[in-house]
mmCIF file of C-alpha atoms in Angstrom:
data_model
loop_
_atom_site.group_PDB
_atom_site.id
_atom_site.type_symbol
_atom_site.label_atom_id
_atom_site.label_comp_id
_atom_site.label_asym_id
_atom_site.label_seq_id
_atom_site.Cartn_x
_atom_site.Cartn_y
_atom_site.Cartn_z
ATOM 1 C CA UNK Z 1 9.435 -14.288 -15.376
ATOM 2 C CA UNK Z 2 13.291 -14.290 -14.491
ATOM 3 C CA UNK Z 3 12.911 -10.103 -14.176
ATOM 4 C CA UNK Z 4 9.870 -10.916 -11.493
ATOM 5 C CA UNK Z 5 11.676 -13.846 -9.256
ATOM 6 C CA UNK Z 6 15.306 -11.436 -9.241
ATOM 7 C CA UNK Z 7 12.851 -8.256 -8.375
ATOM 8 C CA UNK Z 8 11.614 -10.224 -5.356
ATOM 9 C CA UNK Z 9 14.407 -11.896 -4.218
ATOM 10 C CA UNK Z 10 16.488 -8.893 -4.244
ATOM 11 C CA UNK Z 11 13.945 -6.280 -2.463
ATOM 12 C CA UNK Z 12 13.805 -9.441 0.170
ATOM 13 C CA UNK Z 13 17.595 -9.833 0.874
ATOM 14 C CA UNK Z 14 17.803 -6.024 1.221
ATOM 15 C CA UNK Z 15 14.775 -5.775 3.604
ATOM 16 C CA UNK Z 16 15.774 -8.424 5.403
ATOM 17 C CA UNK Z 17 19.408 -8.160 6.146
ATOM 18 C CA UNK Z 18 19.222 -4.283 5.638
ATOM 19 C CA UNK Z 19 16.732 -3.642 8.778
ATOM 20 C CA UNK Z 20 18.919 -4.839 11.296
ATOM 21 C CA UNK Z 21 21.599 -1.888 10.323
ATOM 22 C CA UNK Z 22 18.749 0.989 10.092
ATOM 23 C CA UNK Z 23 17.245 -0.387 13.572
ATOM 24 C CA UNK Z 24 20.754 0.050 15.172
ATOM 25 C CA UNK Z 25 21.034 3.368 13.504
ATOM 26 C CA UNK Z 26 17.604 4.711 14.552
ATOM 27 C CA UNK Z 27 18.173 4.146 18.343
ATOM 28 C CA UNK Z 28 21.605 5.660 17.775
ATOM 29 C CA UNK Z 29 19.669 8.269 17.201
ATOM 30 C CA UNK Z 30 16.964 8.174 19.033
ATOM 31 C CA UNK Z 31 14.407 7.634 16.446
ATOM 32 C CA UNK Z 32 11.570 5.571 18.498
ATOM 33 C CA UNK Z 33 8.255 6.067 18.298
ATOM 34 C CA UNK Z 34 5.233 8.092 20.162
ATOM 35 C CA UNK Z 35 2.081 6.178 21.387
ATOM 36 C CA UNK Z 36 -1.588 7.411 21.574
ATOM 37 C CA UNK Z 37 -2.034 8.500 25.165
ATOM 38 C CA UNK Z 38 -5.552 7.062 24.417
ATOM 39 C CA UNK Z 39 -4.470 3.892 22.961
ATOM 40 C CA UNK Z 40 -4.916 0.391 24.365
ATOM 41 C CA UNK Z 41 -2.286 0.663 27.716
ATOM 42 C CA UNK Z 42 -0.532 -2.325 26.033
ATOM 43 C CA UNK Z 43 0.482 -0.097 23.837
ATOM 44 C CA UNK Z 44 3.129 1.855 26.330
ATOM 45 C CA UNK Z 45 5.874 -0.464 26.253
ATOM 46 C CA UNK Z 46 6.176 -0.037 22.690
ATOM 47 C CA UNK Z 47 7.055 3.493 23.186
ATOM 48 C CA UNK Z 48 10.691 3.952 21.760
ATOM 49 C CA UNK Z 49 10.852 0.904 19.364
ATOM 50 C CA UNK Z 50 12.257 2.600 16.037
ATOM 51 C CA UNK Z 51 10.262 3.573 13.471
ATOM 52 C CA UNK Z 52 9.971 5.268 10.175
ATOM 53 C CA UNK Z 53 11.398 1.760 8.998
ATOM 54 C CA UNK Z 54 9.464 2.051 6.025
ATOM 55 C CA UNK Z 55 12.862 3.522 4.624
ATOM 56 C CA UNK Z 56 13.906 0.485 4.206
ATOM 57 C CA UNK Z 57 10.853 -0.836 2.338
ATOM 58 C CA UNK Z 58 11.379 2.090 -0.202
ATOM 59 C CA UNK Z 59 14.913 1.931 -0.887
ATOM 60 C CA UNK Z 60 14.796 -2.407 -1.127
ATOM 61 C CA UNK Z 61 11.487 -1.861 -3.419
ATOM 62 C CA UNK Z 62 13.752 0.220 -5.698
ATOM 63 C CA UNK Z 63 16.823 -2.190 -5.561
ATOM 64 C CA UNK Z 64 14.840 -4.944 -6.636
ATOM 65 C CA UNK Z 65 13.065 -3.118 -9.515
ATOM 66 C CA UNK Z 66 16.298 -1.500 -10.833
ATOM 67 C CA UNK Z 67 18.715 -4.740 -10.215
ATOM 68 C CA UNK Z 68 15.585 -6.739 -11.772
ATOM 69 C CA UNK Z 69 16.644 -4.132 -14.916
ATOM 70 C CA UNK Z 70 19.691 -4.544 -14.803
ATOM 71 C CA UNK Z 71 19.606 -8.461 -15.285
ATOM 72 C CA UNK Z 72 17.073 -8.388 -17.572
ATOM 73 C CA UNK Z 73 18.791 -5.721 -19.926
ATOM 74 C CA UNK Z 74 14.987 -4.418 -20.371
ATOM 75 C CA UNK Z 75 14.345 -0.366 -20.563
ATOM 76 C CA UNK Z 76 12.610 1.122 -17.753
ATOM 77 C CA UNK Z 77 8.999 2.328 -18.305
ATOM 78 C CA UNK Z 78 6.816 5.197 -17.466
ATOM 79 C CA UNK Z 79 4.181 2.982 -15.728
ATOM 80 C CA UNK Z 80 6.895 1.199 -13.611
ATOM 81 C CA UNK Z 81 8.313 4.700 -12.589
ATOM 82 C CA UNK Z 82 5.519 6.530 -12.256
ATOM 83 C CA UNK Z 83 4.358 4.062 -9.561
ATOM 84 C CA UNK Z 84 7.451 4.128 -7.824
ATOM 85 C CA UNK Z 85 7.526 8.010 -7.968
ATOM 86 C CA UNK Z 86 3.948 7.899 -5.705
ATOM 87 C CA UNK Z 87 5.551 5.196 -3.510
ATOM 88 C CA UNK Z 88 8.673 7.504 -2.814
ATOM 89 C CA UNK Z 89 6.837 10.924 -3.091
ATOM 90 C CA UNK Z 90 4.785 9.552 0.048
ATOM 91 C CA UNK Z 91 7.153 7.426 1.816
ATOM 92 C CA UNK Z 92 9.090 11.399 1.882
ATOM 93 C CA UNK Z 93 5.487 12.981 2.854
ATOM 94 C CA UNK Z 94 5.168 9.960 5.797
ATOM 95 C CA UNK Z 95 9.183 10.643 6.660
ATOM 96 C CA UNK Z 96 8.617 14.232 7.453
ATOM 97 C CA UNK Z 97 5.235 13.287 9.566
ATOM 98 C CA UNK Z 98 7.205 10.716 11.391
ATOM 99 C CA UNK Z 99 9.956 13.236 12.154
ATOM 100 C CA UNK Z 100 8.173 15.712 13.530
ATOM 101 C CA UNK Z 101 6.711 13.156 15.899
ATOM 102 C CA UNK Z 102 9.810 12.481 17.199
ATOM 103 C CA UNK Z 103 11.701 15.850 17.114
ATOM 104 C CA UNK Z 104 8.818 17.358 19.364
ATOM 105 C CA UNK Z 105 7.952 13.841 21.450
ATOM 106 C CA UNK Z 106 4.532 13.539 20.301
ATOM 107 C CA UNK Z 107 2.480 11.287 18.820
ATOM 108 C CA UNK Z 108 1.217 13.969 15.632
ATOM 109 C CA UNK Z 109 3.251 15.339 13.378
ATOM 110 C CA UNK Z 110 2.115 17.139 10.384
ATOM 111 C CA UNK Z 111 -1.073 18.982 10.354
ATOM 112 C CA UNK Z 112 -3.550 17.082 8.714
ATOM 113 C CA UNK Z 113 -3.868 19.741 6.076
ATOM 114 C CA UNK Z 114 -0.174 19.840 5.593
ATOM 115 C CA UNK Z 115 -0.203 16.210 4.958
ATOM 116 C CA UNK Z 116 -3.212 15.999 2.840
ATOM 117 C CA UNK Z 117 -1.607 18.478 0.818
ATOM 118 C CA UNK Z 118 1.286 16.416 0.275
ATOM 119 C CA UNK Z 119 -0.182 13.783 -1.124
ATOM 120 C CA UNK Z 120 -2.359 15.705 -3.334
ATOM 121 C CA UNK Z 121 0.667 17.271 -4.720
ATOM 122 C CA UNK Z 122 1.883 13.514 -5.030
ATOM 123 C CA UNK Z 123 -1.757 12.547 -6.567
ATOM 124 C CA UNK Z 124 -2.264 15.048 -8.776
ATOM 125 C CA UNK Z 125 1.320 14.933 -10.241
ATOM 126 C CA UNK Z 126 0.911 11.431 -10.954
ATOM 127 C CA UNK Z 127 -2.833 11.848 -12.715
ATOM 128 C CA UNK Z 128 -1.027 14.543 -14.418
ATOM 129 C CA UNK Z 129 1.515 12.452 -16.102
ATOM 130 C CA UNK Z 130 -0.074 9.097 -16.419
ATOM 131 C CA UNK Z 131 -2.342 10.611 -19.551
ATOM 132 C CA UNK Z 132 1.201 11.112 -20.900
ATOM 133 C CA UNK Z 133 3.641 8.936 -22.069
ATOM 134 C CA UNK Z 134 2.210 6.857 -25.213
ATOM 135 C CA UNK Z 135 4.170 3.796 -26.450
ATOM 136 C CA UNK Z 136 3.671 2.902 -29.654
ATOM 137 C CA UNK Z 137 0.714 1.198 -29.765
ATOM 138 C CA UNK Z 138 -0.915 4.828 -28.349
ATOM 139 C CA UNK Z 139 -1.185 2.970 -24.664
ATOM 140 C CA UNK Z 140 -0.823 5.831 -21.788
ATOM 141 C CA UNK Z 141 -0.127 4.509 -18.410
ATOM 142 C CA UNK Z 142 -2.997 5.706 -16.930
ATOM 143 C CA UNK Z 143 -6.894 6.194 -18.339
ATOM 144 C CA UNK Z 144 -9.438 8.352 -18.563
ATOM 145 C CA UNK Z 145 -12.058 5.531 -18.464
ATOM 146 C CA UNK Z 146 -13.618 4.095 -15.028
ATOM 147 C CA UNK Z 147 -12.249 0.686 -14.326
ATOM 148 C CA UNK Z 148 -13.267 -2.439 -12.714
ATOM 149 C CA UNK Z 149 -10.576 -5.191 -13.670
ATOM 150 C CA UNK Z 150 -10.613 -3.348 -17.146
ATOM 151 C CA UNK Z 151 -11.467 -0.199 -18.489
ATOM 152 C CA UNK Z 152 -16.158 0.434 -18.269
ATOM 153 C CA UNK Z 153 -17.357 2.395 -20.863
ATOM 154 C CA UNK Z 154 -17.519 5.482 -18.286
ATOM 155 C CA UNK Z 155 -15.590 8.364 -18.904
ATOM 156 C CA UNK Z 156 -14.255 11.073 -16.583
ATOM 157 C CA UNK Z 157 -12.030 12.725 -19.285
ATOM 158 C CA UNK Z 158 -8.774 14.157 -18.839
ATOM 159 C CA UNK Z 159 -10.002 16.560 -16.233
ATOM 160 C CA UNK Z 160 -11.606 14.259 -14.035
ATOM 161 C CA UNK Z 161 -8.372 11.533 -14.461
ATOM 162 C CA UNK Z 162 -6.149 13.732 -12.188
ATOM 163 C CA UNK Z 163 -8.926 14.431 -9.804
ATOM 164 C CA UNK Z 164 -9.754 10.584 -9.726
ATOM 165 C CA UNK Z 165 -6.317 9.554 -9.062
ATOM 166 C CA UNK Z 166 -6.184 11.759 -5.664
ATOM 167 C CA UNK Z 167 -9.063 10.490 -4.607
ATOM 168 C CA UNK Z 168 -7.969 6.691 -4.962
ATOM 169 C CA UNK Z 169 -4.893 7.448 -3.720
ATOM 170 C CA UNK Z 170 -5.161 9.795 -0.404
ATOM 171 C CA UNK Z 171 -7.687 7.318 0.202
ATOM 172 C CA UNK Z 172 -5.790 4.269 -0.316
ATOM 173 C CA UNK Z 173 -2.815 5.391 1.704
ATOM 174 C CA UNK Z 174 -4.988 7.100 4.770
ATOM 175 C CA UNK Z 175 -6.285 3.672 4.302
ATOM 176 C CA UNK Z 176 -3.007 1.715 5.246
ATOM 177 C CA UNK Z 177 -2.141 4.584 7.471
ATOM 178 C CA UNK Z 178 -5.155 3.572 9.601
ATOM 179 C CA UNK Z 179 -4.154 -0.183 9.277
ATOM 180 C CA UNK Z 180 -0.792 0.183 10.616
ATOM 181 C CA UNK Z 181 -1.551 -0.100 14.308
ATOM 182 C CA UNK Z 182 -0.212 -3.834 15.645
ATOM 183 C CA UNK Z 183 2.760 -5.116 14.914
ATOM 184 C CA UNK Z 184 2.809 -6.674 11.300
ATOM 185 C CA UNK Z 185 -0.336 -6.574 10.564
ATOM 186 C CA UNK Z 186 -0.364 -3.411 7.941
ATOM 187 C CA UNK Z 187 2.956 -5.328 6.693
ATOM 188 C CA UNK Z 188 1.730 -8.824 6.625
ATOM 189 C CA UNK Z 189 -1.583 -7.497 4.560
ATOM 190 C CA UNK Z 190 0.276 -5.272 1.905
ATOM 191 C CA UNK Z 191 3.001 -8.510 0.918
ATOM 192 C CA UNK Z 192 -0.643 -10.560 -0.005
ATOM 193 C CA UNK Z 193 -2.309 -7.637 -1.976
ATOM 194 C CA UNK Z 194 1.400 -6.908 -4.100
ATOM 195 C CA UNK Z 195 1.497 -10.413 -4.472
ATOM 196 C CA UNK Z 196 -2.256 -10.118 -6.060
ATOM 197 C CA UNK Z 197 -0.905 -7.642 -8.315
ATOM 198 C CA UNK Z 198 2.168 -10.154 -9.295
ATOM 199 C CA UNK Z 199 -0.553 -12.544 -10.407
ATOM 200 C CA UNK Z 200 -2.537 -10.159 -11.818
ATOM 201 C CA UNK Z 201 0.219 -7.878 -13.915
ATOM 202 C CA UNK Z 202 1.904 -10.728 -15.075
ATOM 203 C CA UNK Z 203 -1.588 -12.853 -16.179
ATOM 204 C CA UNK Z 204 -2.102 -9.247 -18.238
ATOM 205 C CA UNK Z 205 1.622 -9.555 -20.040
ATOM 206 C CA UNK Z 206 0.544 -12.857 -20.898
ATOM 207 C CA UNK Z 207 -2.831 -11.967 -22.453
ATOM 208 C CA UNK Z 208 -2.051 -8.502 -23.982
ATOM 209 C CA UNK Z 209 -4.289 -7.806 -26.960
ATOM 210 C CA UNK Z 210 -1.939 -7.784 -30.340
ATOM 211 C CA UNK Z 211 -1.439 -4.572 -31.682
ATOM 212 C CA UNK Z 212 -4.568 -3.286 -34.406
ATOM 213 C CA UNK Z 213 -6.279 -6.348 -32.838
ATOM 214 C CA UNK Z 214 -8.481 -8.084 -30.621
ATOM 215 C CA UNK Z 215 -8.775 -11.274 -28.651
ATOM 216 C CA UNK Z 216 -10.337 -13.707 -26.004
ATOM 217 C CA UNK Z 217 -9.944 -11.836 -22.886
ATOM 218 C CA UNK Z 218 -6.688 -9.802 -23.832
ATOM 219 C CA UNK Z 219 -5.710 -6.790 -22.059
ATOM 220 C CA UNK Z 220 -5.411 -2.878 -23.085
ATOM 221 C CA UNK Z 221 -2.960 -1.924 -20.618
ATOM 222 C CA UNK Z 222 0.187 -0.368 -21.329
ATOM 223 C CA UNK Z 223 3.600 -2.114 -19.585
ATOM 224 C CA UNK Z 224 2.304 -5.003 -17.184
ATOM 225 C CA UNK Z 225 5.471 -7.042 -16.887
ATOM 226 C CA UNK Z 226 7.109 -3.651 -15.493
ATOM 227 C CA UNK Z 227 3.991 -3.213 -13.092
ATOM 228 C CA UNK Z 228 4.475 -6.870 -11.866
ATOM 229 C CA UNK Z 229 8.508 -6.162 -11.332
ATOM 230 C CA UNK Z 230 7.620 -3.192 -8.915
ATOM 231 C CA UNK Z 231 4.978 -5.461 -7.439
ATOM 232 C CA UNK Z 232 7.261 -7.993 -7.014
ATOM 233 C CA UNK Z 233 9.866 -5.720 -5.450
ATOM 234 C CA UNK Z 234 7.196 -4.269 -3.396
ATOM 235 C CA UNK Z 235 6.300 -7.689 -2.090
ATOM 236 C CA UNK Z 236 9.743 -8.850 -0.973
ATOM 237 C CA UNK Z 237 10.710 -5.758 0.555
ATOM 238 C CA UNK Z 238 7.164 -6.218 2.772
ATOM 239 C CA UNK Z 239 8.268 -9.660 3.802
ATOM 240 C CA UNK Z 240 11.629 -9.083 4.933
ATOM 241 C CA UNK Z 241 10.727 -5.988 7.001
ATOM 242 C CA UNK Z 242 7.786 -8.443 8.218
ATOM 243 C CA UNK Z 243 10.669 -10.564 9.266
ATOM 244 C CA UNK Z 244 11.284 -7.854 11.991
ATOM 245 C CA UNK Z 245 8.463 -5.840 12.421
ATOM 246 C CA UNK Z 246 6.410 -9.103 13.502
ATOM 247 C CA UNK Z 247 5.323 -9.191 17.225
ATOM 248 C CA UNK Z 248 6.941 -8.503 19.248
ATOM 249 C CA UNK Z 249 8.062 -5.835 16.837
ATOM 250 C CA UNK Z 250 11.661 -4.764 16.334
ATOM 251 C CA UNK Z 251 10.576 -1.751 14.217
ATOM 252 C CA UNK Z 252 7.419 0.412 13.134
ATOM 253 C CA UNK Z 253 7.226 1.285 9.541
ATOM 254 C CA UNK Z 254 5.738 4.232 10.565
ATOM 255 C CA UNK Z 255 4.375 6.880 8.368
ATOM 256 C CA UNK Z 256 6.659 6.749 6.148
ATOM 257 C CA UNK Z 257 5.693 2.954 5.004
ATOM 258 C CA UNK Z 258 2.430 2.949 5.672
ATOM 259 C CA UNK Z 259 1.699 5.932 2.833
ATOM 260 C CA UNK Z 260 4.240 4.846 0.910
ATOM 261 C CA UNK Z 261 2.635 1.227 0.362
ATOM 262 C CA UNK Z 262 -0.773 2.661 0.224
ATOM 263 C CA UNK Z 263 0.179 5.186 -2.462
ATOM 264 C CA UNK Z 264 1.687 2.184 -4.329
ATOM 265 C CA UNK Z 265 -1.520 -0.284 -3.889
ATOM 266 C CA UNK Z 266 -3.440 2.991 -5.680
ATOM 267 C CA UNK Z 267 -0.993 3.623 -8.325
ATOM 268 C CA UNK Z 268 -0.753 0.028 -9.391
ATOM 269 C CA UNK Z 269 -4.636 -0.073 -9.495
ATOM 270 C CA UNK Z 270 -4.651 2.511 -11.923
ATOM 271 C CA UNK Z 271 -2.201 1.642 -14.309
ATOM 272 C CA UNK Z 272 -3.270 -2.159 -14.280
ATOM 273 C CA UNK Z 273 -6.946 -0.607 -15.085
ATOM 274 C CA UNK Z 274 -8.208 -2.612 -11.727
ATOM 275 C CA UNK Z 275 -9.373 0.412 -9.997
ATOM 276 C CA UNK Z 276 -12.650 -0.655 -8.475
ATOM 277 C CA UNK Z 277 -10.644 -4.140 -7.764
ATOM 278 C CA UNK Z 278 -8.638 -2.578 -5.480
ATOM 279 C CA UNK Z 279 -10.939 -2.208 -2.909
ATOM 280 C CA UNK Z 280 -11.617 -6.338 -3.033
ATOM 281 C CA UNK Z 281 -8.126 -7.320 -2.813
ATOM 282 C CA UNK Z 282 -7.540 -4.542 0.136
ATOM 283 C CA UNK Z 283 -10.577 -5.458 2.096
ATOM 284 C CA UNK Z 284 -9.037 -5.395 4.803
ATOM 285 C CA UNK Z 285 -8.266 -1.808 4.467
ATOM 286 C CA UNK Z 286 -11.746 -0.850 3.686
ATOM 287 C CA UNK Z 287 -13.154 -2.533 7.064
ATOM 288 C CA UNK Z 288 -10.382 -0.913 9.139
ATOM 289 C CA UNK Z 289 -11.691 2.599 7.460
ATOM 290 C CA UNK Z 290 -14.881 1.643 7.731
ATOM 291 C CA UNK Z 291 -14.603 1.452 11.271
ATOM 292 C CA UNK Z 292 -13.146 4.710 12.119
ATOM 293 C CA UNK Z 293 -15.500 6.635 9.651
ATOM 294 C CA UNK Z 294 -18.722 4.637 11.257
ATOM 295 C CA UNK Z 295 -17.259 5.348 14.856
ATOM 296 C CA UNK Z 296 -16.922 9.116 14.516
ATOM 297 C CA UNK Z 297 -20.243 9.358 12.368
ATOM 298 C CA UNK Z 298 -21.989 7.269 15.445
ATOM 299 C CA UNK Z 299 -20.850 9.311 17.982
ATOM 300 C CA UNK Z 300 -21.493 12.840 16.634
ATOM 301 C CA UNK Z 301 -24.699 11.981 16.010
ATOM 302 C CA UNK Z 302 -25.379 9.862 19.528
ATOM 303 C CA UNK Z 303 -22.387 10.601 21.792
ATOM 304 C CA UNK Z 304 -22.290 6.950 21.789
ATOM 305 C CA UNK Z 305 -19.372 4.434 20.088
ATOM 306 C CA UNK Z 306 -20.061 1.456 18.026
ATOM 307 C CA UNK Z 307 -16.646 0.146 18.984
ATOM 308 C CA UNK Z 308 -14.466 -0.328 22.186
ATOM 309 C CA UNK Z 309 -12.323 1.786 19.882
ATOM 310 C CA UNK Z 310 -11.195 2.568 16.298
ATOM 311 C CA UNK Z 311 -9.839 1.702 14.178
ATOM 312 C CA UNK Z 312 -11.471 -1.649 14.575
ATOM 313 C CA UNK Z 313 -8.322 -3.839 16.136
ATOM 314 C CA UNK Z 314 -8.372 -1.678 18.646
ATOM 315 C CA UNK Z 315 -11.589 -2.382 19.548
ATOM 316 C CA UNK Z 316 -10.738 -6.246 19.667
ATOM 317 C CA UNK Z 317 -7.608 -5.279 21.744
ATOM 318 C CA UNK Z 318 -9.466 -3.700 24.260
ATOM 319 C CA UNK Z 319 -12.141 -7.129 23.999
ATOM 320 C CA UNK Z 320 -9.022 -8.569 25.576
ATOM 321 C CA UNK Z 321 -7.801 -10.391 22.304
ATOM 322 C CA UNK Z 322 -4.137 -11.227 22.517
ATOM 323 C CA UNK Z 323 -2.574 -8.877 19.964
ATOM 324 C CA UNK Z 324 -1.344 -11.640 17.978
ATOM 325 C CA UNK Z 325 -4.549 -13.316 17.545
ATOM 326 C CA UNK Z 326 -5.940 -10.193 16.447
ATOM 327 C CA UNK Z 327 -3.057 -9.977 14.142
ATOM 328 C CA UNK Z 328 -3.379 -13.765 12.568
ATOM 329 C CA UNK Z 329 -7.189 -13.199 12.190
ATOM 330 C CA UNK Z 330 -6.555 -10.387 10.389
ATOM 331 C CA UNK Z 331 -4.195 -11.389 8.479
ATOM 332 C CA UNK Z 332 -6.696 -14.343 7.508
ATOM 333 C CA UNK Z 333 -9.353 -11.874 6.422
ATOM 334 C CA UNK Z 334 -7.053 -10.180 4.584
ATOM 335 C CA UNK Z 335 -6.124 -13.169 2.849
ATOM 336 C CA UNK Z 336 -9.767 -14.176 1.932
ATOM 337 C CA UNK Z 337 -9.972 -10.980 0.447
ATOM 338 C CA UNK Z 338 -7.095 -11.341 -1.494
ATOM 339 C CA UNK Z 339 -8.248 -15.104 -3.078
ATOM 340 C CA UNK Z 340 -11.532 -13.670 -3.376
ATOM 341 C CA UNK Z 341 -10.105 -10.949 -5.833
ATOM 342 C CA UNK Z 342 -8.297 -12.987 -7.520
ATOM 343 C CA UNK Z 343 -11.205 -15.550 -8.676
ATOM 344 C CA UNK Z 344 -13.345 -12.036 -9.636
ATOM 345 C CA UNK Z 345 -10.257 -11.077 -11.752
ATOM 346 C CA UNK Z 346 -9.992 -14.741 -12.909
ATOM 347 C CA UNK Z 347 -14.020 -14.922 -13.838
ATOM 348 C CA UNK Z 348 -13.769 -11.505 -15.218
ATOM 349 C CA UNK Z 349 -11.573 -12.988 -17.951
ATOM 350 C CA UNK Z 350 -13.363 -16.225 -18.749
ATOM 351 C CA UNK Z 351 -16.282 -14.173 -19.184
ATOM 352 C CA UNK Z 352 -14.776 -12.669 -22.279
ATOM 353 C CA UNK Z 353 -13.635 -15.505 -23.529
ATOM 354 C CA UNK Z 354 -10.408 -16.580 -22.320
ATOM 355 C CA UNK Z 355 -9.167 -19.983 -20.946
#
């Protein structure tokens, strides 16, 4: 538990006293950001505000997990990297998307097949080496089984794994991506849903099933306590970037935060064999997706829109909700979704027999 509290506390003092420096430093450079010509007009005064800040939610993420280490004396493990190899490999994908945008003063950067190759390169290297790795028990990080808040009896095999693990995670970080349109609100969301996974990693390390044997509710995962130290980090580093990136924002995360923290949210979800779960706890992220996939669907088929405009805050923007109402309601949804996990994981467990 002392790992878990130094992990957060440490990815929240570097966040939070470490944004003011790179905010400084990106409008010494000229680093702001590019808004949507066909945005909410709002929107236009935010033009130049600094972004890519999600830097910083990288770099404190991995203080906190590797001071966390450090104080703990405990060995780092392949779960606990491999999820903070997706969370860097796409923070670097977002970085590059984020500096186009402001090398050629737009508001794209990479192609979209440029970037969904990236983080199927990310993916796929991850599904790759998350059948790897046993401990010895003969636990991999990842599985090859379907899971809900544990492993179904469905199988996708070693072939489908890698395939499986793209899909969850180019969808969960698109996901985010999409999010990531007021001021805090992508932010505020992903601090609840890593502090889900705190609960829910560290409930596993508590209930792990003894090796050669069974028990009430225990858990087949391999390395939870590590998973809950990079959720943990993860968490505090959201909250003290939140700190500054709340409205009226200081500085975006950008890209490079947004696919970063997605990509994390997936890879967590798989090694924590709460797959399916995922999509509870980030419910948020699945209405905001939702939106713009029901939008575009509508209006090829009708040249009419379901919304003022997608993704769906957008639409209440232009419904002439202040943006931080928009962002507190959200947040509040977000939160639901988040308890509402929670007491599926919890239920999940007392229906195999633990108290």
């Amino acid at each position: 538990m002392r790992g878990v509290l130094v992990a957060a506390l440490v990815a929240l003092v570097v966040s939070l006293l470490g944004t003011p420096s790179v905010i400084r430093l990106f409008r010494r450079q000229g680093y702001g950001q590019e808004i949507r010509e066909d945005g909410p007009s709002s929107h236009l005064t935010k033009r130049g505000t600094p972004t890519m800040g999600g830097t910083v939610i990288i770099l404190a993420a991995l203080a906190g997990y590797f001071v966390a280490h450090v104080v703990t004396m405990k060995g780092f493990t392949a779960s606990g990297l491999l999820v903070l190899m997706v969370m860097t490999g796409l923070g670097v994908v977002g970085f590059l998307d984020d500096y186009i945008k402001i090398r050629k003063q737009r508001s794209l950067g990479l192609t979209a097949r440029t970037k969904f190759a990236g983080q199927a390169a990310v993916a796929l290297a991850f599904g790759l080496l998350a059948v790897r790795f046993k401990n010895a028990d003969g636990l991999l990080p990842g599985s090859t089984f379907v899971s809900i808040v544990r492993d179904t009896d469905i199988s996708i095999g070693l072939v489908g794994f890698p395939l499986l693990a793209w899909i969850i995670i180019a969808a969960t970080s698109n996901a985010v991506n999409l999010t990531d349109g007021l001021d805090g609100l992508a932010a505020g969301t992903s601090a609840m849903v890593f502090g889900a996974y705190v609960v829910i990693s560290f409930w596993q390390f508590g209930n792990l099933c003894e090796p050669g044997a069974g028990g009430a509710g225990c858990y087949l995962v391999r390395d939870p306590l590590d998973v809950a130290l990079v959720a943990a980090s993860a968490m505090g580093a959201c909250f003290g970037f939140l700190w500054w990136n709340a409205s009226p924002a200081k500085i975006f995360m950008g890209d490079t935060g947004s696919l970063a923290l997605g990509g994390a949210f997936a890879s967590i979800a798989i090694v924590s064999r709460t797959e399916l779960l995922l999509f509870v706890l980030g419910g948020l992220f699945v209405v905001e997706t939702l939106s713009v996939i029901l939008q575009v669907a509508f209006f090829k088929a009708t040249r009419k829109r379901i919304f003022n405009m997608a993704p769906i805050h957008h639409h209440f923007e232009l419904a002439e909700w202040p943006e931080t109402t928009v962002i507190i309601r959200f947040w509040i949804v977000s939160g639901l979704a988040v308890a509402f996990g929670l007491g599926l994981f919890y239920a999940e467990f007392l229906s195999h027999g633990g108290s």
